[in-house]
Coordinates of C-alpha atoms in Angstrom, one line a residue:
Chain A
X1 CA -27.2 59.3 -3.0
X2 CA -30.3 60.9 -4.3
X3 CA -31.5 61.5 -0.8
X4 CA -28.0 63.3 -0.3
X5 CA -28.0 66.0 -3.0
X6 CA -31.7 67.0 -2.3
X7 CA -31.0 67.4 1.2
X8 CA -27.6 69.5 0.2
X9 CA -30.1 71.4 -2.4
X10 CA -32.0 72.6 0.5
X11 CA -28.9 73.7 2.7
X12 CA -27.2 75.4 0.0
X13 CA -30.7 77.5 -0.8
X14 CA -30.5 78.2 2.7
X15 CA -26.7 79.1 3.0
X16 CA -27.0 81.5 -0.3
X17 CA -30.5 82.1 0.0
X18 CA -32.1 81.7 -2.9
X19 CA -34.1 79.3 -3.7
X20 CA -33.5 78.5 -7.8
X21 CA -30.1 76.8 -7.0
X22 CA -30.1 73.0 -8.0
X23 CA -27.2 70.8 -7.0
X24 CA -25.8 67.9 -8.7
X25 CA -22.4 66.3 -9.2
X26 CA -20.5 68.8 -11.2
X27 CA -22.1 71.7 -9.4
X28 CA -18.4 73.8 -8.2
X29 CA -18.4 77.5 -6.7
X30 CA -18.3 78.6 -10.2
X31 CA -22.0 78.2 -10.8
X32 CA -23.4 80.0 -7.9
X33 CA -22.3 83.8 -7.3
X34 CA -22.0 83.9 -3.7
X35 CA -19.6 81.0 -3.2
X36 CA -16.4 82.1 -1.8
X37 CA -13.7 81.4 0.5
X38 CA -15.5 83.3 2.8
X39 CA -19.6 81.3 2.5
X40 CA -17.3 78.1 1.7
X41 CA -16.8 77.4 5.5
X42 CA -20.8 78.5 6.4
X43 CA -21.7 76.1 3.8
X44 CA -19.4 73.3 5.7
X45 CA -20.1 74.0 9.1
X46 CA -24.4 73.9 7.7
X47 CA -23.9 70.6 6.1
X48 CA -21.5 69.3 9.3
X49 CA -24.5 70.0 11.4
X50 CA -27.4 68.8 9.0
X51 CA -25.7 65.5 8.6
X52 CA -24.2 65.5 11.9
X53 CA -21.1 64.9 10.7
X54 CA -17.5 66.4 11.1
X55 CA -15.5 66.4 8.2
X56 CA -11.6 66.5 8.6
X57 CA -9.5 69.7 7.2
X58 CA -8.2 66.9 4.5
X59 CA -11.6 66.0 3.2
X60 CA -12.5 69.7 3.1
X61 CA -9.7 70.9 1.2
X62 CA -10.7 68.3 -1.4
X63 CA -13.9 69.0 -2.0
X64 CA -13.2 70.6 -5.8
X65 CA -17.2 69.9 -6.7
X66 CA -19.9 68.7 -4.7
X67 CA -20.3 65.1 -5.9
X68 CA -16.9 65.2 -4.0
X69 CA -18.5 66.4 -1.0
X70 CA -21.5 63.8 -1.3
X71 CA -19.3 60.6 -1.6
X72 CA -17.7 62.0 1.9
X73 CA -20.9 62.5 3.6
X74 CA -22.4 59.3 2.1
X75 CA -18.5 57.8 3.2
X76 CA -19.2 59.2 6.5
X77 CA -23.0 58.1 6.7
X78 CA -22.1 54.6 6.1
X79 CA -19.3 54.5 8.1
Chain B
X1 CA 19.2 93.8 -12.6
X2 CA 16.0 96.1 -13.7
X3 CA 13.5 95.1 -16.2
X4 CA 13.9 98.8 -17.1
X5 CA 17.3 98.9 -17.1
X6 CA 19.6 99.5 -20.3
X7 CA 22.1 96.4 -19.6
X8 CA 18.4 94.3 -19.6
X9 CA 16.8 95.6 -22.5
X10 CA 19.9 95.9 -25.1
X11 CA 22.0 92.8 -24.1
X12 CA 20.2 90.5 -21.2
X13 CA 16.7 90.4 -23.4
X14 CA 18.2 89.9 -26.7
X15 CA 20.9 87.1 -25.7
X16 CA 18.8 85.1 -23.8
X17 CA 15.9 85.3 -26.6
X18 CA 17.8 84.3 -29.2
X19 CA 19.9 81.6 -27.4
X20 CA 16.2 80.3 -26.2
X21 CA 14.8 80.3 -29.9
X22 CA 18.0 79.0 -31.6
X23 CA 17.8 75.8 -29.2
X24 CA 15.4 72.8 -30.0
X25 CA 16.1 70.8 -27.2
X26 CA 13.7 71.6 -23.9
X27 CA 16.7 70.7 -21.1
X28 CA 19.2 72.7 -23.4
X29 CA 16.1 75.5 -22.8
X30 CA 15.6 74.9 -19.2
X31 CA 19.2 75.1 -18.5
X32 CA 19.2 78.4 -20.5
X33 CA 16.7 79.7 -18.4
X34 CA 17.9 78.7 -14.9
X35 CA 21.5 80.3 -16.5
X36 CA 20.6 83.4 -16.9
X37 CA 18.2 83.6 -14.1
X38 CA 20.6 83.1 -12.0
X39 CA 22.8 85.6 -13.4
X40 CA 19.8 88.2 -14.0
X41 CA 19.5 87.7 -9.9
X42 CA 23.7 88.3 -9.1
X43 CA 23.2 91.4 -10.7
X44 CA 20.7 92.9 -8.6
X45 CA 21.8 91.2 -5.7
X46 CA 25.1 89.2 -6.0
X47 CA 25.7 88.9 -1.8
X48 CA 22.3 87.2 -1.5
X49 CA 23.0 85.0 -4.3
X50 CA 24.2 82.2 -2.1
X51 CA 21.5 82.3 0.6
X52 CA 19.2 82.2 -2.3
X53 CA 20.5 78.8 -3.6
X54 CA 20.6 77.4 -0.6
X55 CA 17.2 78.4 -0.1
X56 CA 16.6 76.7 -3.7
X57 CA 18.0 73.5 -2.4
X58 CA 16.4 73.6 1.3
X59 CA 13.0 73.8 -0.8
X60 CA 14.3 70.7 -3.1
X61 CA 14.3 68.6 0.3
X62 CA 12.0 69.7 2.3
X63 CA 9.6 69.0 -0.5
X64 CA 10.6 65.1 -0.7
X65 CA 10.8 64.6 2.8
X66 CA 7.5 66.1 3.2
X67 CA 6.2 63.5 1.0
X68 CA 8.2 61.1 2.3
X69 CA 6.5 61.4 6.0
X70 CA 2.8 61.6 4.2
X71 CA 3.1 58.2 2.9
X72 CA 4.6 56.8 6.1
X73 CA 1.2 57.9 7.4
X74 CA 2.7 60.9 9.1
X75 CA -0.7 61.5 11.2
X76 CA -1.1 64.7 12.9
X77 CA 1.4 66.5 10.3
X78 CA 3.9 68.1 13.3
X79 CA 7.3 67.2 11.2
X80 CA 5.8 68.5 7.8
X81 CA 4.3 71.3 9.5
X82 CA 8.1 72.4 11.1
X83 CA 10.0 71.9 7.6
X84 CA 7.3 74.6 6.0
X85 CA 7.5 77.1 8.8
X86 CA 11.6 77.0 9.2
X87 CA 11.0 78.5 5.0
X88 CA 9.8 81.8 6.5
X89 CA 12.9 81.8 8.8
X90 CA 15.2 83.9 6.3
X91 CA 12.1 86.4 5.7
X92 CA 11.7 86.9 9.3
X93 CA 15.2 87.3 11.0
X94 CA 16.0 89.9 7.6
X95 CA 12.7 91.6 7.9
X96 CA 13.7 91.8 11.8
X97 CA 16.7 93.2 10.8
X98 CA 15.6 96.3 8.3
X99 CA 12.4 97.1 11.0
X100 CA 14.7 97.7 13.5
X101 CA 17.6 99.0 11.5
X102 CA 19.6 96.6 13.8
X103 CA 23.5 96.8 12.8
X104 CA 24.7 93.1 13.7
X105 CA 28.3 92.7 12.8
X106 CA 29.7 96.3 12.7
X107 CA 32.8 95.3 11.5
X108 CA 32.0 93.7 8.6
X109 CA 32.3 95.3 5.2
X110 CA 29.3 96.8 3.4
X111 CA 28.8 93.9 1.5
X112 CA 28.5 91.3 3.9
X113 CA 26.2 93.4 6.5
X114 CA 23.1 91.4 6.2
X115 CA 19.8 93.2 4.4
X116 CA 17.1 91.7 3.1
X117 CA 17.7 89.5 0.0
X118 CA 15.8 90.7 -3.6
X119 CA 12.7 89.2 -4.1
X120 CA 12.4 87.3 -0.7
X121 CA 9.3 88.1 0.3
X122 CA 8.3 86.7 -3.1
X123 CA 10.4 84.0 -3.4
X124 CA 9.5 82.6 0.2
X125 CA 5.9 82.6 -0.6
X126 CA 6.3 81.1 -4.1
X127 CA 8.4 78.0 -2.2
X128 CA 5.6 77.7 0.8
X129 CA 3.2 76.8 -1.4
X130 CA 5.1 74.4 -3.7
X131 CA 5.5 72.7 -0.2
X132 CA 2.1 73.3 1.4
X133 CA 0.6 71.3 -2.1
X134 CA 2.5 68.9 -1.4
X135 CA 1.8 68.1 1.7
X136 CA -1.8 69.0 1.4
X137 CA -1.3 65.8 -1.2
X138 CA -2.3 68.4 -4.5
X139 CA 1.2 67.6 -6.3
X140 CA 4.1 65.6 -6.6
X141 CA 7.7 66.5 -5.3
X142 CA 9.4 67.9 -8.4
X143 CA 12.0 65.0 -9.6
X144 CA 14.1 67.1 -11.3
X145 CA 16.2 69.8 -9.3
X146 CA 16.9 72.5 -12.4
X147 CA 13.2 72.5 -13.0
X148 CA 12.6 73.4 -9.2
X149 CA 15.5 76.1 -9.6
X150 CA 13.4 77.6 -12.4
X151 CA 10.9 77.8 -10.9
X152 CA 12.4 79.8 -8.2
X153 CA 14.5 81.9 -10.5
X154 CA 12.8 82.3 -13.4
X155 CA 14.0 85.9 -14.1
X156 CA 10.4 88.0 -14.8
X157 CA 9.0 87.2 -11.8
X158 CA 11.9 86.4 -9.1
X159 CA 11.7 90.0 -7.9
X160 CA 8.5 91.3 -7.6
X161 CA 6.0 88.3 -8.4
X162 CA 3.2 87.6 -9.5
X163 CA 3.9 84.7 -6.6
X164 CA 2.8 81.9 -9.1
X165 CA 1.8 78.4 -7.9
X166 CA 4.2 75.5 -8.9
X167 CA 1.3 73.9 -10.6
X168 CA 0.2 77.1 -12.6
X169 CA 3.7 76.8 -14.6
X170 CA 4.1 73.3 -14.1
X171 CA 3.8 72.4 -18.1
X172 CA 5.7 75.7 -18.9
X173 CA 8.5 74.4 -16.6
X174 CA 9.1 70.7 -17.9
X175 CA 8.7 71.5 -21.5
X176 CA 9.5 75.4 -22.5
X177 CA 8.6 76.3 -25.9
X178 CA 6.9 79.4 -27.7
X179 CA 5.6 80.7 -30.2
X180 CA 5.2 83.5 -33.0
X181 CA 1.8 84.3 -30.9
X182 CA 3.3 84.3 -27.9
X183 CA 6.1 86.2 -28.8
X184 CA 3.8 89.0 -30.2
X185 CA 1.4 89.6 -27.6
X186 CA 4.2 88.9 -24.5
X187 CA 6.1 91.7 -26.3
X188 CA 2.8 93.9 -26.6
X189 CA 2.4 93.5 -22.7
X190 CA 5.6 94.0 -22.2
X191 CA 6.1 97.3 -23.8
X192 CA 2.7 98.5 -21.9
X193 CA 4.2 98.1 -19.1
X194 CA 7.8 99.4 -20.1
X195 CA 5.7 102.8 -21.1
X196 CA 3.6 102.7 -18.1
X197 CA 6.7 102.4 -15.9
X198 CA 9.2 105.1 -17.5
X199 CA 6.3 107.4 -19.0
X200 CA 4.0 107.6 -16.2
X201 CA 5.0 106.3 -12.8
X202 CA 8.6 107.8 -12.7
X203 CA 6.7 111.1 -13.8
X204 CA 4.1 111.3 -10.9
X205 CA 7.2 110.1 -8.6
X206 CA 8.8 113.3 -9.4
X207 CA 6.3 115.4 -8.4
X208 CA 5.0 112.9 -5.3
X209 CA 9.3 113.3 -4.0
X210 CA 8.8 116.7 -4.4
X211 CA 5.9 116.9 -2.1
X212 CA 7.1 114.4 0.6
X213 CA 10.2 115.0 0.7
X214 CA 10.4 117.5 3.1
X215 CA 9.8 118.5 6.3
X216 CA 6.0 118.0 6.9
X217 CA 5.7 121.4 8.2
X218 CA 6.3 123.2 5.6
X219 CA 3.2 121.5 3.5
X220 CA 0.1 123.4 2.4
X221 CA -3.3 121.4 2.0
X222 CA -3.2 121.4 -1.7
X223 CA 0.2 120.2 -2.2
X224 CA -1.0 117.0 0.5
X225 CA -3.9 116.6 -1.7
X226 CA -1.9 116.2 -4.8
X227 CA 0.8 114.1 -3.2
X228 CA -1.6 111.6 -1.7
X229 CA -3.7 111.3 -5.1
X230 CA -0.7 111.3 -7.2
X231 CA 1.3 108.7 -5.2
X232 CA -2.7 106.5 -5.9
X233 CA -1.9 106.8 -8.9
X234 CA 1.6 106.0 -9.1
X235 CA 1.5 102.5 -6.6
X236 CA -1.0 100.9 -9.1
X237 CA 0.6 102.3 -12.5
X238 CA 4.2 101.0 -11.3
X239 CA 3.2 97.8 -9.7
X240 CA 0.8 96.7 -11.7
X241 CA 3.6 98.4 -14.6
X242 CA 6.0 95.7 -13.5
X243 CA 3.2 93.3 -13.6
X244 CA 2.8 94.0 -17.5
X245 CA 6.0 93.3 -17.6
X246 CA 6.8 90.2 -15.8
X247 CA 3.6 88.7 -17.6
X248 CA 4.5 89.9 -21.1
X249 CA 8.4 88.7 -20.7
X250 CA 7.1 85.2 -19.2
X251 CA 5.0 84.8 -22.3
X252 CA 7.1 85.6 -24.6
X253 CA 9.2 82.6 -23.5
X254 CA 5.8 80.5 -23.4
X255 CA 5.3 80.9 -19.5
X256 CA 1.3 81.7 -18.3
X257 CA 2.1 83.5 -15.1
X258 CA -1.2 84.8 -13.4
X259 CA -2.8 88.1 -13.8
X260 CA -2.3 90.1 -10.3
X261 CA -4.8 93.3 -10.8
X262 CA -8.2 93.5 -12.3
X263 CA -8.7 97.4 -11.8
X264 CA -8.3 97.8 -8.4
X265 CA -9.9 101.2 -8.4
X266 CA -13.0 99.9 -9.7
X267 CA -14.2 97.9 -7.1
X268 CA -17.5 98.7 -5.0
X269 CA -16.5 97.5 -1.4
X270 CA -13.1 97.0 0.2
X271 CA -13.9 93.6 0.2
X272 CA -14.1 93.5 -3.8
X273 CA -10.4 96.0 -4.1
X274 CA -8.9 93.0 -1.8
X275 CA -10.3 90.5 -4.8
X276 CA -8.7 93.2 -7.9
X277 CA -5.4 94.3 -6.0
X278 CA -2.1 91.8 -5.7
X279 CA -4.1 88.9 -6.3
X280 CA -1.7 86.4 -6.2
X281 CA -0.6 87.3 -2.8
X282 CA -4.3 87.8 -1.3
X283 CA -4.8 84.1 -3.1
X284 CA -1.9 82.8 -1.0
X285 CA -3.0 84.3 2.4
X286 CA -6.6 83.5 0.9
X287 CA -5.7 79.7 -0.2
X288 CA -3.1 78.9 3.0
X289 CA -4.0 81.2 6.2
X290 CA -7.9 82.2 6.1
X291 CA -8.8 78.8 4.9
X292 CA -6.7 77.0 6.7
X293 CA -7.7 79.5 9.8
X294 CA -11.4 78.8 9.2
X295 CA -11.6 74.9 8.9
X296 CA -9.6 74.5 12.1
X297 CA -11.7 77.6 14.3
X298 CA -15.0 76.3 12.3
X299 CA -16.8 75.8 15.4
X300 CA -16.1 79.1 17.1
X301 CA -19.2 81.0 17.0
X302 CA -17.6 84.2 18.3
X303 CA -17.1 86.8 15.3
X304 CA -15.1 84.1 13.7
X305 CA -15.0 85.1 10.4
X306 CA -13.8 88.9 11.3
X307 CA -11.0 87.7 14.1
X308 CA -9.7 85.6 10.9
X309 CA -10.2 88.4 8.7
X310 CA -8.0 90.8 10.8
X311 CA -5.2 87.9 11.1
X312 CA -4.6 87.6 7.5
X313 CA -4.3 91.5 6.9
X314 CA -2.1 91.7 9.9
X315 CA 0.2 89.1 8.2
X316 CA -0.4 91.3 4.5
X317 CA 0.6 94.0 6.7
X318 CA 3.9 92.3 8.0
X319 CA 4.6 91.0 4.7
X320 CA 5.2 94.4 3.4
X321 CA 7.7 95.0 6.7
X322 CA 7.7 94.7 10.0
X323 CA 7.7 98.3 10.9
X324 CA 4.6 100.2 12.2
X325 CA 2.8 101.9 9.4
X326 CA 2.7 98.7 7.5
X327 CA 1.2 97.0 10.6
X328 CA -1.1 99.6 11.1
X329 CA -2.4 99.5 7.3
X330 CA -3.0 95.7 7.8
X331 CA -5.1 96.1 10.8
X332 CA -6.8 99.1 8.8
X333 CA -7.9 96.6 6.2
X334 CA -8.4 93.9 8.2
X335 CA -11.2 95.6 10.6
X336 CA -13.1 97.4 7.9
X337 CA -13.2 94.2 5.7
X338 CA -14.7 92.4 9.3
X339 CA -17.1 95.1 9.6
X340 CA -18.0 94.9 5.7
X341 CA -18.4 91.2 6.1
X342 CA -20.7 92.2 9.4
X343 CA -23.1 95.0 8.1
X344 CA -21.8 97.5 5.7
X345 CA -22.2 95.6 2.5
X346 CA -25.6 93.9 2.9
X347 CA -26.0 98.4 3.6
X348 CA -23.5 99.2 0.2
X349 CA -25.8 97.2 -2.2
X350 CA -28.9 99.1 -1.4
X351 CA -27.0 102.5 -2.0
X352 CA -26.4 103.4 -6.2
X353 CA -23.0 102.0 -7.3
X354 CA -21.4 105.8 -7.4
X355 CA -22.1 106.0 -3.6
X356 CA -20.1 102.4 -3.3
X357 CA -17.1 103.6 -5.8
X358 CA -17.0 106.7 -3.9
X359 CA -16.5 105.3 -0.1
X360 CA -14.2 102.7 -2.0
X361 CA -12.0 105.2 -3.3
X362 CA -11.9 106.9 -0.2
X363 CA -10.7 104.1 1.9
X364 CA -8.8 103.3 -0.4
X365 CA -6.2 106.4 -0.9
X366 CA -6.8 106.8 3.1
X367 CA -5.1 104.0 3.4
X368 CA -2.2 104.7 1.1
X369 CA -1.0 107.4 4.2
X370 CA 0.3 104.4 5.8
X371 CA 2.4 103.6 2.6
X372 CA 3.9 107.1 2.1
X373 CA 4.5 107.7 5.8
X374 CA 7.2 106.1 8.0
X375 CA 6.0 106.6 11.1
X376 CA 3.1 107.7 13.6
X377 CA 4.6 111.2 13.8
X378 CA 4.6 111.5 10.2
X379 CA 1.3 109.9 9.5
X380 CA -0.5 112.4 11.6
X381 CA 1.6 115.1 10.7
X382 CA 0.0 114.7 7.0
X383 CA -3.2 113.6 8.2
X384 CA -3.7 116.9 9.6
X385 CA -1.9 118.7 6.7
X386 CA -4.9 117.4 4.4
X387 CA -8.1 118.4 6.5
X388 CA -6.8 121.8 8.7
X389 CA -6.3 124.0 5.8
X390 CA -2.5 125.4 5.5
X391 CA -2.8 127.7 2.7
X392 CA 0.3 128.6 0.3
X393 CA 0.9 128.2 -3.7
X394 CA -1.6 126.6 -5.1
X395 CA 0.4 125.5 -8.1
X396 CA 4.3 124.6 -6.5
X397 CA 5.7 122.3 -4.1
X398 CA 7.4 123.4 -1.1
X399 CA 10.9 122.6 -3.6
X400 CA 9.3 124.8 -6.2
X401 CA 8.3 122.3 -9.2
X402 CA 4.9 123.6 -10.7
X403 CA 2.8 120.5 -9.7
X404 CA 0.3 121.7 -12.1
X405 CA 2.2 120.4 -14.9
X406 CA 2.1 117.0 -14.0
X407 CA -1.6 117.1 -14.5
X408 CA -2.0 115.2 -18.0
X409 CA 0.0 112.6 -16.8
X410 CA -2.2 111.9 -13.9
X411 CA -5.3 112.0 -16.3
X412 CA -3.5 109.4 -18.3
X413 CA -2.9 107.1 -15.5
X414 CA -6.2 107.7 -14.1
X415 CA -7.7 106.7 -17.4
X416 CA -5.5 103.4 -17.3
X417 CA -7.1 102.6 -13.4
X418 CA -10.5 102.0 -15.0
X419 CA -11.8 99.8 -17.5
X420 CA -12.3 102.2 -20.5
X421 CA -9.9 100.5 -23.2
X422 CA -11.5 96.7 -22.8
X423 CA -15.0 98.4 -23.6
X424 CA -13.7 99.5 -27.2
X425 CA -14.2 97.1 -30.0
X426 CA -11.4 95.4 -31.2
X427 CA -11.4 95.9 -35.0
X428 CA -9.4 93.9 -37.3
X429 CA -8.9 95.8 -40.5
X430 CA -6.0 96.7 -41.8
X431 CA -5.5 100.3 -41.1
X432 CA -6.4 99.3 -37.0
X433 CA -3.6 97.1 -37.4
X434 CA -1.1 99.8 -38.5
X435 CA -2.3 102.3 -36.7
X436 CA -2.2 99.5 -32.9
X437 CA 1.3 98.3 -34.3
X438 CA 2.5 102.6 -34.6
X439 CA 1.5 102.8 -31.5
X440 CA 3.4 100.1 -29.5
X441 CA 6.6 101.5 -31.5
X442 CA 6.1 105.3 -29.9
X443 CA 5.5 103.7 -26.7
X444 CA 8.8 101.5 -26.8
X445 CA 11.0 104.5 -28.1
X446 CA 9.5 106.9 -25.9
X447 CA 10.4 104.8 -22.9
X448 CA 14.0 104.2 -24.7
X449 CA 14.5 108.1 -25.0
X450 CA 13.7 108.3 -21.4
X451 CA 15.9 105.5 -20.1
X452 CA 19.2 106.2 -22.0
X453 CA 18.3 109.8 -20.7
X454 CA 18.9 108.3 -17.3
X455 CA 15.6 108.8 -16.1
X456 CA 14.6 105.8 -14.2
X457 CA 13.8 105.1 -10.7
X458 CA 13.3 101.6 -9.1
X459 CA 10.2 99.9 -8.9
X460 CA 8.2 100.7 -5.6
X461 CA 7.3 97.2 -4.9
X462 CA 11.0 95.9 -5.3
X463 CA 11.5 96.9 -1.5
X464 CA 9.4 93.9 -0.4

């Protein structure tokens, strides 16, 4: 799991470019300033293609934080 | 029945808050509630009254089954997806109707010619989403069906919004109770938006009627100017008026509907007005079209983001009606917020925020043409009415009324579009107290001198 959030560390610096942000479990949209609707589905389709993985419209809807979205891509990893 | 209305404020208001406070019980409440919604509805509206309930009851089983076919392991979601579209069935075929001013069954009497219902573009959307979170698995069917009919009905907001979420009032639904707090600051809100309504928004419509309602033709520049800036100023006061309004009364009755404007006029791009103006619908077409639209077309690699973009404003646009200057003003929205997604505001941020309030502004009131017009004629009719100079009277409207006069009550609205109250202290001495309490009571009597005078008009926003 460790392995997960620093890899999402480094696509979200990426995705929102700038380099302090520091993902955990609890991290939600509400902690970084550039995290709407509209960077939401950049930030899915960077992680889709980092993990090469595809996430279904179900999984993404549910993905209120991101240690929500690292259980699915370790779900999807493993599976 | 009007929120502004005398039969509302002296009888309707009055009975149903004391019947509500007298009783203990919370299904003696609820019942109380759906009651008098109901009735507050048939007196606006009595021939849609019917369609409405079975509307009510369409919702009540389309939301079970919908659950129903989720845990049967309904897989690639066609039947749910059909019982949530045949909602917006109604909205369509009556919004059909008043584009085209179609006249169906001639023979019919007046009250049974079909028009569209009060309230239904509001009420559709409020019952889409208590069955889109279902079947996106977010909530439970409600078990109950007079808490599902309040939540339809519930009088402040059945009309014109704010189109709340079933799980936002969820609590405020199964168990309503209130409170001296409550009851204080819903009535403060209230009265706000009373005043802002009857002292303000009816003014500038005076003047804005007398501008537009004529023959183009005989406009001069200045009067164009004023009637497009005044009727700026008038869409926010009275929408955002009945907004106070709803808010306040749901409050006062323990009910935490959603704010729906954060001083629009404000913002620095387009993008952030579309973030500060009718935020509850821009949520829904936020929450359940561009999301949905941008999971599904994720891979596209095509201007993506702007084609989806444009579809959602088209559909804000048809929302409003299905006729032309509404479409138009959706595709307006939709291409400049594409191209600020694109390039302009990664160019807005490096320009001083009075530059970014300024080209806000602008597109902004632009855009209100398309409101105050009815058709393409008309539209460029005033468009060139602004910018080829027609000179005439400065001061009067083609129907005479010095325009100047209406001045200080455009200052005063102006002065409510922008932030400036929040950024004064709120003190909490005693003479503050009096003086904030003095002031609320000349507010409310104003607007009571008004109404009895027989001075109101309806809201602008009922029309949708």
């Amino acid at each position: 799991m460790e392995a997960i959030y620093q890899k999402l560390t480094e696509i979200f610096r990426e995705v929102f470019d700038d380099p302090g942000i520091v993902i955990n479990a609890d991290t939600t949209a509400d902690d970084i300033e550039e995290w709407d609707s509209m960077s939401h589905i950049n930030l899915i389709l960077m992680v889709e293609l980092k993990f090469n993985i595809e996430f279904s419209p179900k999984e993404i809807r549910g993905f209120n934080n991101t240690g929500e979205m690292a259980k699915v891509i370790q779900r999807h990893l493993s599976g | 029945m009007q929120l502004t209305s005398v039969a509302f404020l002296f009888s309707f208001l009055p009975l149903i808050f004391i019947l509500f406070i007298s009783l203990k019980n919370s299904t003696y409440r609820k019942f109380i509630l759906v009651f008098f919604s109901i009735a507050f509805y048939a007196w606006g509206d009595f021939a849609s009254l019917l369609l409405m309930s079975l509307l009510t009851i369409y919702v009540w089983i389309a939301g079970k089954s919908i659950k129903n076919l989720n845990d049967k392991g309904e897989i690639n979601n066609f039947y749910p997806s059909i019982l949530i579209t045949l909602i917006f069935i109604p909205l369509i075929f009556y919004k059909t109707i008043e584009a085209l001013d179609l006249n169906l069954f001639p023979n019919y009497p007046l009250l049974l010619q079909p028009k569209l219902p009060l309230g239904l573009s509001f009420i559709t959307f409020s019952a889409a989403s208590y069955l889109i979170d279902i079947n996106h698995d977010e909530m439970e069917p409600e078990t109950d069906f007079i808490n599902l009919a309040l939540y339809i009905f519930m009088f402040p907001k059945v009309l014109q919004g704010p189109i709340t979420k079933y799980q936002e009032i969820q609590e405020n639904i199964h168990n309503p109770k209130t409170n001296i707090e409550n009851i204080s600051k819903g009535t403060q809100r209230f009265i706000i938006g009373l005043g802002k309504k009857v002292l303000l928004a009816d003014s500038l419509s005076i003047a804005i009627l007398s501008i537009t309602n004529i023959d183009f033709i005989q406009l001069t520049s200045t009067s164009a100017w004023f009637g497009l800036l005044f009727f700026s100023l008038q869409i926010f006061i009275d929408f955002s008026a009945y907004t106070d309004m709803a808010i306040g009364l749901g409050k006062i009755f323990g009910f935490n509907f959603p704010e729906n404007f954060n001083f629009p006029y404000a913002s620095i791009s387009l993008t952030d007005f579309w973030r500060r103006w009718h935020i509850t619908l821009v949520s829904w077409f936020r929450q359940y079209l561009f999301y949905s639209l941008e999971i599904t077309q994720r891979k596209s690699k095509f201007l993506r983001q702007q084609i989806n973009i444009l579809i959602v404003f088209l559909a804000t646009g048809l929302w409003h009606g299905f006729t032309l200057n509404f479409i138009f003003w959706g595709l307006y929205n939709g291409i400049i917020l594409g191209l600020e997604s694109l390039f302009i505001k990664k160019l807005l941020v490096k320009t001083p925020r009075i530059i970014q309030h300024i080209y806000t502004l602008a597109l902004i009131i632009f855009g209100w043409l398309f409101f105050m017009t009815d058709s393409p004629k008309t539209f460029f009719s005033y468009l060139s009415t602004l910018f080829i100079k027609k000179s005439g009277s400065i001061q009067y409207s083609p129907q005479g009324l010095n325009i100047i006069t209406f001045i200080p009550i455009a200052v005063i609205s102006l002065f409510l579009c922008f932030p400036i109250l929040k950024k004064i202290p709120k003190k909490d001495f005693r003479a503050f107290t009096i003086l904030n309490s003095f002031g609320y009571l000349l507010i409310l009597l104003l607007s009571i001198a008004v109404i009895i005078k027989g001075g109101f008009k309806a809201f602008l926003y009922a029309g949708f």
